[in-house]
Tab-separated table of C-alpha atoms in Angstrom:
chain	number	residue	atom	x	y	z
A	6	UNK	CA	47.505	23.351	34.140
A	7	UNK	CA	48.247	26.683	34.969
A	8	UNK	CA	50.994	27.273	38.053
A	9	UNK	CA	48.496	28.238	40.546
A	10	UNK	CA	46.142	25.075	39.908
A	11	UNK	CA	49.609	23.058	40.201
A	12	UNK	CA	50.319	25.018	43.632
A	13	UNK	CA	46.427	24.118	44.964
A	14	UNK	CA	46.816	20.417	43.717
A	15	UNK	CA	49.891	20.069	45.810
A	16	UNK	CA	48.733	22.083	48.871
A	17	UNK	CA	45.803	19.023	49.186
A	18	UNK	CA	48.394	16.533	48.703
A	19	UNK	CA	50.173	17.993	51.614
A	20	UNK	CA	48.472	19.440	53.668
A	21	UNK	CA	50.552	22.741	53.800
A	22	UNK	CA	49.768	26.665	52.514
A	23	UNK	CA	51.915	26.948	49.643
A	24	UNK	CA	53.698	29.930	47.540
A	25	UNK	CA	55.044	29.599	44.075
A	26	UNK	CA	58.245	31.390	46.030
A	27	UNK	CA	58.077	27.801	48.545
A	28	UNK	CA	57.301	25.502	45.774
A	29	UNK	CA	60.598	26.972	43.856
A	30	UNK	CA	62.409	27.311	46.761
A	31	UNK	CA	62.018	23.328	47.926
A	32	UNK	CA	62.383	21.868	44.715
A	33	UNK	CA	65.656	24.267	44.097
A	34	UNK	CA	66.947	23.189	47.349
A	35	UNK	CA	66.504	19.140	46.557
A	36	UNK	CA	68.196	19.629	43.285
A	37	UNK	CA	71.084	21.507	45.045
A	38	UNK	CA	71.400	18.644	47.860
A	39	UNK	CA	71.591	15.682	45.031
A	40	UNK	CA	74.368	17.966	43.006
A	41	UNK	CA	76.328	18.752	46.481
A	42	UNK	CA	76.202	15.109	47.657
A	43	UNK	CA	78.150	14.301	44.146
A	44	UNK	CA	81.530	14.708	44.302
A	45	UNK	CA	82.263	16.593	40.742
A	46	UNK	CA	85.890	15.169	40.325
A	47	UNK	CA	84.049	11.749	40.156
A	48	UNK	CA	80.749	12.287	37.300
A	49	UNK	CA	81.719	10.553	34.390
A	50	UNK	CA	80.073	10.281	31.537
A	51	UNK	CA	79.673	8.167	28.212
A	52	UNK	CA	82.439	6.324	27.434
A	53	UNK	CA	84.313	7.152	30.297
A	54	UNK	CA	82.422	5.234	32.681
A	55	UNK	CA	84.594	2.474	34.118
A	56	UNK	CA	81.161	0.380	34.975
A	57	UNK	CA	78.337	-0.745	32.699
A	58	UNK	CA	76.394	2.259	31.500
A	59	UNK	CA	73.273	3.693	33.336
A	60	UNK	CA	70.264	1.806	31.918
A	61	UNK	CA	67.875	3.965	29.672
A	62	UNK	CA	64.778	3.328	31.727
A	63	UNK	CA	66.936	4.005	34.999
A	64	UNK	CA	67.795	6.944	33.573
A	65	UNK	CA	63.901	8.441	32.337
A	66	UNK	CA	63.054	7.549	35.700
A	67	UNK	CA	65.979	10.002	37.434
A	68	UNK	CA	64.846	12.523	34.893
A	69	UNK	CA	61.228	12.074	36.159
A	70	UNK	CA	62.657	12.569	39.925
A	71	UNK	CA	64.485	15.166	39.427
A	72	UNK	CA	61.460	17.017	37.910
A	73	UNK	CA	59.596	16.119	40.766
A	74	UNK	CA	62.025	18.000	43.170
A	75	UNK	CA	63.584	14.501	43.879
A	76	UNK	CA	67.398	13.227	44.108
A	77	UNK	CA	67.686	10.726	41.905
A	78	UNK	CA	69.104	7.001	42.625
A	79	UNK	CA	71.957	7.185	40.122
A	80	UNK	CA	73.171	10.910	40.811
A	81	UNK	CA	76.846	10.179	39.531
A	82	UNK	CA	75.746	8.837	36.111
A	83	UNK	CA	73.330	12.135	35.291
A	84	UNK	CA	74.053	15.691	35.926
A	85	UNK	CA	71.897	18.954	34.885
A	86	UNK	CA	73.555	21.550	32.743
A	87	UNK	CA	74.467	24.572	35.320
A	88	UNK	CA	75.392	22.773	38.299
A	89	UNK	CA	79.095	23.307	39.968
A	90	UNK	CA	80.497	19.467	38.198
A	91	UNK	CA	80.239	21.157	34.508
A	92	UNK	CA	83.754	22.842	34.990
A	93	UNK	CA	85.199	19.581	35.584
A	94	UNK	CA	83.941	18.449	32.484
A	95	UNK	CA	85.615	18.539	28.933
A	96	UNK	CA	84.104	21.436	26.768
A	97	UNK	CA	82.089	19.401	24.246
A	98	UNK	CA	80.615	17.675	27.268
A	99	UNK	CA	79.485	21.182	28.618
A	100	UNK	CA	77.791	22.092	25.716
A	101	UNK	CA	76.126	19.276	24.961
A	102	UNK	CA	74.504	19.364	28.597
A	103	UNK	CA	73.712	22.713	27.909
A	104	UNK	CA	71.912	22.489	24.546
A	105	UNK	CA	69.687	19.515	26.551
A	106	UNK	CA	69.293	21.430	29.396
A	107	UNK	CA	65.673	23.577	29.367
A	108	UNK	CA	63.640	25.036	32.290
A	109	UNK	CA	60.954	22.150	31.711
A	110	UNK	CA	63.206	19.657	32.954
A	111	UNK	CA	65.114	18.426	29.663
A	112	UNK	CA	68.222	16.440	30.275
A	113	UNK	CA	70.709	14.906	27.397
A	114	UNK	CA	70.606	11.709	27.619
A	115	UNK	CA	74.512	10.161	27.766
A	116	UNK	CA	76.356	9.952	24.703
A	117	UNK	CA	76.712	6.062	24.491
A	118	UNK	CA	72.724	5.809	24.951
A	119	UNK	CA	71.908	8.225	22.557
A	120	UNK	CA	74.295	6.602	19.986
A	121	UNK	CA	72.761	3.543	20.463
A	122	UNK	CA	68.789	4.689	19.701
A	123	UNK	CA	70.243	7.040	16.693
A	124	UNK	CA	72.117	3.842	15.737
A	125	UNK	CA	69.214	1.809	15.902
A	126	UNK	CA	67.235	4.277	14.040
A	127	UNK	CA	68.951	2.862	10.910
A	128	UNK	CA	67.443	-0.470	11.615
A	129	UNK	CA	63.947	1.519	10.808
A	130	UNK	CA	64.549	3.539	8.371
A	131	UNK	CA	66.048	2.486	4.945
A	132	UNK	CA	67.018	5.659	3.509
A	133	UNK	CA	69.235	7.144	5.949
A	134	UNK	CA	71.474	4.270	6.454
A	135	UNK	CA	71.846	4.892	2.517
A	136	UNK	CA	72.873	8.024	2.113
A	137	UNK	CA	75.869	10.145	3.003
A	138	UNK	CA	75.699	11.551	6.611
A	139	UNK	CA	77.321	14.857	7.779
A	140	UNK	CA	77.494	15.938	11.165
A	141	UNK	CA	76.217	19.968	11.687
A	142	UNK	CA	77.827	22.171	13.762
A	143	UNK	CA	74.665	24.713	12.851
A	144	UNK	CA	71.411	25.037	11.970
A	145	UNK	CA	72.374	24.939	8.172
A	146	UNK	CA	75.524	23.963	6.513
A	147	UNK	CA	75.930	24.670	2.753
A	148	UNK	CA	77.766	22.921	0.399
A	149	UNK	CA	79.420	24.274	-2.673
A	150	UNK	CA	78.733	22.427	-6.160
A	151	UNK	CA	79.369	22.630	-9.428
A	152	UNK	CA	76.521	23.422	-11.678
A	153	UNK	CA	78.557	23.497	-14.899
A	154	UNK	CA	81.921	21.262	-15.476
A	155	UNK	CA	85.291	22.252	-16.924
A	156	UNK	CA	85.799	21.421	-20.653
A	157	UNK	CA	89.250	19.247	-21.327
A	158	UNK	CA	91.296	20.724	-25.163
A	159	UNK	CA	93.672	19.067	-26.880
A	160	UNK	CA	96.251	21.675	-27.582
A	161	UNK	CA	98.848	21.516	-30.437
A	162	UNK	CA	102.390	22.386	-29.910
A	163	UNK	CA	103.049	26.230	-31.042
A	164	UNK	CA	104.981	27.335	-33.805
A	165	UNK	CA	105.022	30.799	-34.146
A	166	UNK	CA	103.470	32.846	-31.069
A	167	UNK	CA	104.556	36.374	-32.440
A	168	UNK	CA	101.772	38.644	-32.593
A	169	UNK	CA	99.663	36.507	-31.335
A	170	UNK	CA	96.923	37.201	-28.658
A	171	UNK	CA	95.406	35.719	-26.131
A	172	UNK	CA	92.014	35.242	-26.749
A	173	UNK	CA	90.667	31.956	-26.491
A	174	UNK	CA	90.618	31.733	-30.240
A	175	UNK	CA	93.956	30.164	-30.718
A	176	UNK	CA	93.693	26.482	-29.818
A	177	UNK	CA	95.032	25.503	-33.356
A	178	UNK	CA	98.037	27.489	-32.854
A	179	UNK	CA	98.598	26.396	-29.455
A	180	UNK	CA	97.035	28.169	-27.083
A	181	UNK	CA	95.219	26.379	-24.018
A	182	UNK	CA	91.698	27.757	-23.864
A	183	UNK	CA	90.189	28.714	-20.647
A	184	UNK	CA	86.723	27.318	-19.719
A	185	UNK	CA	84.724	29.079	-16.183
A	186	UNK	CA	83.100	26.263	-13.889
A	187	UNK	CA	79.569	26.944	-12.873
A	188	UNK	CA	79.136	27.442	-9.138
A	189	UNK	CA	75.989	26.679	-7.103
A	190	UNK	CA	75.243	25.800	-3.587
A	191	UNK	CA	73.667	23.004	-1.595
A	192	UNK	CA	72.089	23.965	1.785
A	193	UNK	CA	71.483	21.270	4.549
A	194	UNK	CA	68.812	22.257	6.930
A	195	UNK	CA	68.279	20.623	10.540
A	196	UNK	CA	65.012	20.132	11.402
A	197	UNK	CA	63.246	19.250	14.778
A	198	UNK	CA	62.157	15.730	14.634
A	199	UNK	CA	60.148	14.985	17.986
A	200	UNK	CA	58.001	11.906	19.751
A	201	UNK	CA	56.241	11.645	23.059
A	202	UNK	CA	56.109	8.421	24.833
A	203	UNK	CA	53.566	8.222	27.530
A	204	UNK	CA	55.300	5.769	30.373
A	205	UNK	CA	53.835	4.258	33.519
A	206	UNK	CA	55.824	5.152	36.654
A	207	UNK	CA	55.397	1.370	38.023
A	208	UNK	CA	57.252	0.454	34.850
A	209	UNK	CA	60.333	3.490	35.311
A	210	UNK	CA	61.018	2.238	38.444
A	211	UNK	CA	61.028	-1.297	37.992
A	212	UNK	CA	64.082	-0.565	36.024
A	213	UNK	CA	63.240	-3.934	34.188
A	214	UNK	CA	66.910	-4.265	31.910
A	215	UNK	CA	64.034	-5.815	29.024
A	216	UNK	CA	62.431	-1.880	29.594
A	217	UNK	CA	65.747	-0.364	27.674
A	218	UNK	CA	65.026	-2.355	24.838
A	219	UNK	CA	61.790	-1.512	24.648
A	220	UNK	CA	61.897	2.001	25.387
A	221	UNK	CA	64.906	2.362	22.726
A	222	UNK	CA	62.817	0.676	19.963
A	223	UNK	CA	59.734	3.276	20.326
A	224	UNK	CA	61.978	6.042	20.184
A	225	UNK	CA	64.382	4.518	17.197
A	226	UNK	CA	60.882	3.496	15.171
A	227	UNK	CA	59.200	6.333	15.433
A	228	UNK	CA	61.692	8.486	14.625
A	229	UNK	CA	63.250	5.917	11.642
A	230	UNK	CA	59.808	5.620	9.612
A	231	UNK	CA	58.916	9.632	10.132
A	232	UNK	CA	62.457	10.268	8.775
A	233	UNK	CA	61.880	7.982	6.021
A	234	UNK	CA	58.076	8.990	5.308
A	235	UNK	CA	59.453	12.653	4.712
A	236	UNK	CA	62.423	11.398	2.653
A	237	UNK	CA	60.258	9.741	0.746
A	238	UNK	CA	57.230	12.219	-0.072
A	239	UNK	CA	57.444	14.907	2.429
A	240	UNK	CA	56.057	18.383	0.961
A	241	UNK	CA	58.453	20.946	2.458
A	242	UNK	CA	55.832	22.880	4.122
A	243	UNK	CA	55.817	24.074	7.625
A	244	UNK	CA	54.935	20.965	9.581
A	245	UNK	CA	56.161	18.709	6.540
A	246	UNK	CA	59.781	20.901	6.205
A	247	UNK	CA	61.608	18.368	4.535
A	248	UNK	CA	60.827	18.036	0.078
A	249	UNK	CA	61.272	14.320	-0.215
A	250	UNK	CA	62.345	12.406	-3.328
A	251	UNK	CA	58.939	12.112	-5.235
A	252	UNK	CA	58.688	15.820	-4.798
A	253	UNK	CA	62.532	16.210	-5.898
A	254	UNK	CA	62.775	13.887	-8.425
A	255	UNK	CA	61.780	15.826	-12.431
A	256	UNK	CA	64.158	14.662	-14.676
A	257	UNK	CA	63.761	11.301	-14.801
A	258	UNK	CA	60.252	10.575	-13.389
A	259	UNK	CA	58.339	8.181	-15.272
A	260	UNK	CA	55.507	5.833	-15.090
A	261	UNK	CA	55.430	2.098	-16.607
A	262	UNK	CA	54.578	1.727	-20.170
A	263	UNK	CA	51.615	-0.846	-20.788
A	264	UNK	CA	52.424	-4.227	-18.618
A	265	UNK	CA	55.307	-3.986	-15.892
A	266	UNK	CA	58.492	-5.445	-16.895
A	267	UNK	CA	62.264	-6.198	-16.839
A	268	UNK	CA	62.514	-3.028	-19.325
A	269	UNK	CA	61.171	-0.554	-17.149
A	270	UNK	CA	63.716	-1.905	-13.887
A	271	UNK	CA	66.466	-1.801	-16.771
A	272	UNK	CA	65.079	2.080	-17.984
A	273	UNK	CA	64.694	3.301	-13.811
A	274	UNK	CA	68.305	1.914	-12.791
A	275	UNK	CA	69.768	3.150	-16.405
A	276	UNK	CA	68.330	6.495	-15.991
A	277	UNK	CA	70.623	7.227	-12.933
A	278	UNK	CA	73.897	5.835	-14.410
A	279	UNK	CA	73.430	8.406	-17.238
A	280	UNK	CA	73.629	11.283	-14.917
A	281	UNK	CA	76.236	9.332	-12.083
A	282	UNK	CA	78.373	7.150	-14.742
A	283	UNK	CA	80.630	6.814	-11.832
A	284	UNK	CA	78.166	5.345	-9.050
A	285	UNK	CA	79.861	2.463	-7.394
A	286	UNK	CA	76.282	1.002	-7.212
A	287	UNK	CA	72.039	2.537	-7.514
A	288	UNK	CA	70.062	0.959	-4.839
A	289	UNK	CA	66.631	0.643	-6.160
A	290	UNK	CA	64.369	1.196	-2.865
A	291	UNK	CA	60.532	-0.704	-2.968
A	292	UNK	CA	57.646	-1.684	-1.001
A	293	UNK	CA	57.603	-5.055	0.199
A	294	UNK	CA	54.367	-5.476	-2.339
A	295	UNK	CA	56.732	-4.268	-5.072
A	296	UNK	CA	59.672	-6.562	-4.175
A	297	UNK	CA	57.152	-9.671	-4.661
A	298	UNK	CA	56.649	-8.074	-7.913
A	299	UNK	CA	60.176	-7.812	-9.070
A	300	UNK	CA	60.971	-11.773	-7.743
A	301	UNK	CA	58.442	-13.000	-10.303
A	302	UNK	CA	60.106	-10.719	-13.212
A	303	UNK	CA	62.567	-12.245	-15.809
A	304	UNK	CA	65.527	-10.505	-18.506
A	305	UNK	CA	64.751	-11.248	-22.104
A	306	UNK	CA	67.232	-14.590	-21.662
A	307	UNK	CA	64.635	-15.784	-19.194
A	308	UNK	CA	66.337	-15.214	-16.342
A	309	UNK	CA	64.776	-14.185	-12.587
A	310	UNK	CA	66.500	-10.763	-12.236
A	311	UNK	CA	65.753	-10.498	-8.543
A	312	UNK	CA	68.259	-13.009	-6.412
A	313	UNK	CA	68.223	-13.473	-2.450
A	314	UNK	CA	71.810	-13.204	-0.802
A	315	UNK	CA	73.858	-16.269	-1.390
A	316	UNK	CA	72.475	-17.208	-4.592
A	317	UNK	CA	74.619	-17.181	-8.033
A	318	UNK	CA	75.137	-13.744	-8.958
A	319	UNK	CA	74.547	-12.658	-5.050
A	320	UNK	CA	76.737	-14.900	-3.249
A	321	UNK	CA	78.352	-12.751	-0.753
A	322	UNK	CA	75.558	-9.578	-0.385
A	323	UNK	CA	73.937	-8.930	2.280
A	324	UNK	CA	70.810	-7.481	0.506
A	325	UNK	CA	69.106	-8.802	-2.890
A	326	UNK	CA	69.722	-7.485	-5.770
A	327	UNK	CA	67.440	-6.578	-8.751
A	328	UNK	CA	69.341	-6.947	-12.069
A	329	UNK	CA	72.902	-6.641	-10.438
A	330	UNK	CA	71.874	-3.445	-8.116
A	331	UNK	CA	70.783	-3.534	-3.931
A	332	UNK	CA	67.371	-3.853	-3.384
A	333	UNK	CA	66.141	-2.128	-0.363
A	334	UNK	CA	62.703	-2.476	1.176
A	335	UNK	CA	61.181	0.496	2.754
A	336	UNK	CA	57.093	-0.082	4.085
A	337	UNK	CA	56.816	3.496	3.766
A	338	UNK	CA	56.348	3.691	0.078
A	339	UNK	CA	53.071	4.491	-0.379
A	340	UNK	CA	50.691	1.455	-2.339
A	341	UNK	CA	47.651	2.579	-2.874
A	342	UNK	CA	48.581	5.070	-6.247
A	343	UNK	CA	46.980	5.107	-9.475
A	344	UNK	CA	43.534	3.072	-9.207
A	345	UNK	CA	44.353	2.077	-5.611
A	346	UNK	CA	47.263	-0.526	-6.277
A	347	UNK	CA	49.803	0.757	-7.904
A	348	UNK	CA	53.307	1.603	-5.888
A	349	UNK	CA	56.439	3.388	-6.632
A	350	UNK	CA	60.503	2.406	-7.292
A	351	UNK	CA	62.869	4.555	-6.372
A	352	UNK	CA	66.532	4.437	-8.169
A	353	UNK	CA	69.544	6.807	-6.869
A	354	UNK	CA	73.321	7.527	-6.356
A	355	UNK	CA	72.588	7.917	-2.770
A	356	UNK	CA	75.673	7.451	-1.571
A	357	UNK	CA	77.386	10.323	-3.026
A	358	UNK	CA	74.746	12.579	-4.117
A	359	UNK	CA	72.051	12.330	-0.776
A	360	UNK	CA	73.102	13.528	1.713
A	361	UNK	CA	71.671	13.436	5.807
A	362	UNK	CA	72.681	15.961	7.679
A	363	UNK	CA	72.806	15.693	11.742
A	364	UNK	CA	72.824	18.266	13.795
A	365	UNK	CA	71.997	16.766	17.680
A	366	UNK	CA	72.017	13.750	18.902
A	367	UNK	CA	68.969	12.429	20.736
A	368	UNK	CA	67.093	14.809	23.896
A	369	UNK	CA	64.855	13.778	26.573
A	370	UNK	CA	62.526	16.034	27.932
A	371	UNK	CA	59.811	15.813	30.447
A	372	UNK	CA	57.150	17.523	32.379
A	373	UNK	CA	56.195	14.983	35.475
A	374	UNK	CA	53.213	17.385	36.760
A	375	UNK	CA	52.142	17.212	33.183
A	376	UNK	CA	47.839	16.589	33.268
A	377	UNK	CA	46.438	14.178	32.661
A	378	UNK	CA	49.838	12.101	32.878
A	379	UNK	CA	50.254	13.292	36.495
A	380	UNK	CA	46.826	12.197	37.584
A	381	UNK	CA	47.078	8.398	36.178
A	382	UNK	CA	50.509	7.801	37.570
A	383	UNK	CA	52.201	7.931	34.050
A	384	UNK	CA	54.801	10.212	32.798
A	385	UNK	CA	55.355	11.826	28.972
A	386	UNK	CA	58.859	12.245	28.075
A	387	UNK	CA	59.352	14.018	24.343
A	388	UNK	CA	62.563	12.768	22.365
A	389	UNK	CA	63.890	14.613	19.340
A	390	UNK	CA	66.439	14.924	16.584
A	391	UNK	CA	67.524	17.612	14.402
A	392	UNK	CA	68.473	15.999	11.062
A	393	UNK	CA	68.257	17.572	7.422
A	394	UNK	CA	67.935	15.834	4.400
A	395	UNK	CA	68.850	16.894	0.672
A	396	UNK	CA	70.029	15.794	-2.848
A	397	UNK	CA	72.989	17.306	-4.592
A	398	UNK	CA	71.660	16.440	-7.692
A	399	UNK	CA	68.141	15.067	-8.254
A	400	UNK	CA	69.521	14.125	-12.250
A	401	UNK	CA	70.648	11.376	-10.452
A	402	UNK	CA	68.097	9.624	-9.117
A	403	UNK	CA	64.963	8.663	-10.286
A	404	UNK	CA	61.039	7.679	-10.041
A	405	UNK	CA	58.959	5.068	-11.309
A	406	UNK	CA	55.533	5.091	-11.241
A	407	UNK	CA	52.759	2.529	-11.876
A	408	UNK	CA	54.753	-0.379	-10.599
A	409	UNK	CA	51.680	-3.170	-9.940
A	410	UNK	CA	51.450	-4.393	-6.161
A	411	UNK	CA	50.172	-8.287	-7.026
């Protein structure tokens, strides 16, 4: 809808002759009447609010008003980047309202809300929750790494060191030998990880508490599974920007060797401790089709090597194990591989070695005149992330293929 359309629509609503000059002009002066009728010395925000905190629906539907060039019902609890209360504010407060601040009407939704959705995202995705998670204070942070390790020499006490030089040759006669470390570097990109809800305005200003919930679980599901969907396979193209682990994962990719069994689970979890000796522990990550699998499997002794928390050998986990290691079920591994039922394991060192990379917390954003949202009474609010995801080291993880899903 172009601005003159929006201009004509409104003139038959009202009944008046309207200018895009007017239209500006009345909707600039509402938003300046809400911000004067605050008194700045009292917005608080986050965790700094002395009363419960604004409910998430209560709080699309201020961001709806406001875009509609009305004050909204809870004018102390939301405040848009620019207005005369941001110098009373502490600095990381400011910029936060300004990076959620656009000319479309995008507001940042308060830090103990946003928390909570980006918390619950975890509930929804299975790899992030996994790996190591960085906050960004850019679009890219890069890590160093080492690409080649030091070498360790035992060195003999010297003797004699007259006329001797130092060249690396001398270990015998007690010199210490010098060895270079290889140096690479690990970039973490944020990318823009977006949803649109579509909302009925009945339902926004119902304020229904049971509407938070809801509204926080479409936002923290769709964003948990596309995270993990482009962890998982994504293709690192333009609207896929993210290379996921079947695309990163070379060394130690491999499919099953005649009928599924306990050796290939021993050969995928085995595979990573050869390259991360160290890991405290290798998730293996499945389907829910593969975990049925892996419950049926026994060990050579004839032993089930999958075991539910609280049974022997899992007593006091909180996930399963399979053959000593967490098992983690993610429903975005794909199923239908090979002749159409096949499915994929994934092993790794996640916790050291993949690593998630923040770099804004969850925006709001909304258009109310938005067609044909406007027209049915319903409003479309977009909420986004900017998260990055990379491995360190893709020796340590690894692939199996042709895992059976019955």
């Amino acid at each position: 809808m172009t601005d003159q359309e929006l201009i004509t629509l409104l003139e038959r609503a009202t009944g008046l002759e309207l200018s895009a000059e007017k239209v500006k002009g009345l909707i600039d002066e509402r938003l300046s009447g809400m911000l004067k009728a605050v008194n700045p010395q009292k917005i608080l925000l986050g965790a700094d609010q002395p009363a419960a905190a604004q409910g998430f629906s209560r709080f699309l539907a201020d961001v709806r008003r406001l875009g509609m060039g009305q004050p909204a019902r809870h004018a102390d609890e939301l405040v848009q980047a620019g207005s005369a209360g941001l110098k009373h504010i502490s600095p990381s407060r400011v910029k936060d309202l300004r990076e959620g601040a656009t000319t479309a009407g995008g507001y940042l939704v308060p830090t103990e809300q946003a928390g909570e959705v980006l918390n619950l995202v975890n509930k929804y995705s299975a790899i992030k929750d996994l790996c190591r998670q960085v906050p960004m204070s850019a679009h890219q942070i890069t890590f160093p790494t080492i690409t080649g390790g030091l070498t360790a020499y035992w060195v003999p006490e010297a003797s004699d060191t007259e006329g001797a030089t130092v060249d690396g040759s001398g270990q015998a006669d007690g010199e210490k030998p010098r060895t270079e470390p290889t140096f690479g570097q690990l970039p973490v990109t944020a990318h823009v990880l977006a949803v649109k809800v579509v909302v009925s305005n009945q339902l926004l200003d119902d304020s229904d508490p049971s509407v938070d919930l809801v509204l926080r679980s479409l936002f923290a599901e769709t964003i948990g599974q596309a995270f993990d969907v482009a962890a998982l396979r994504g293709t690192g193209a333009a609207t896929d920007p993210i290379t996921g682990l079947a695309g990163r994962i070379t060394t130690n990719a491999f499919s099953a060797s005649g009928e599924f069994n306990f050796d290939d689970v021993a050969d995928l979890i085995f595979k990573v401790y050869e390259n991360a000796p160290y890991a405290a522990e290798v998730p293996v990550l499945g389907h829910p089709k593969a975990e049925k699998v892996l419950m049926k499997l026994k060990d050579d002794e004839g032993e089930y090597i999958y075991r539910q928390p609280g049974q022997p050998r899992a007593e006091g986990d909180q996930r399963p194990r399979v053959w000593g290691e967490p098992f983690v079920r993610d429903p975005n591994i794909l199923t239908n591989l090979g002749a159409g039922a096949e499915t994929r394991l994934f092993a790794g060192d996640f916790a050291t070695s993949a690593i998630v990379g923040v770099r804004s917390g969850l925006i709001v954003k909304t258009n109310p005149w938005a067609e044909p949202y406007f027209s049915y009474n319903q409003t479309a609010f977009l909420a986004e992330v900017r998260m990055g995801f990379a491995l360190s080291d893709e020796k340590r993880f690894a692939m199996l293929s042709g895992v059976p899903t019955a």
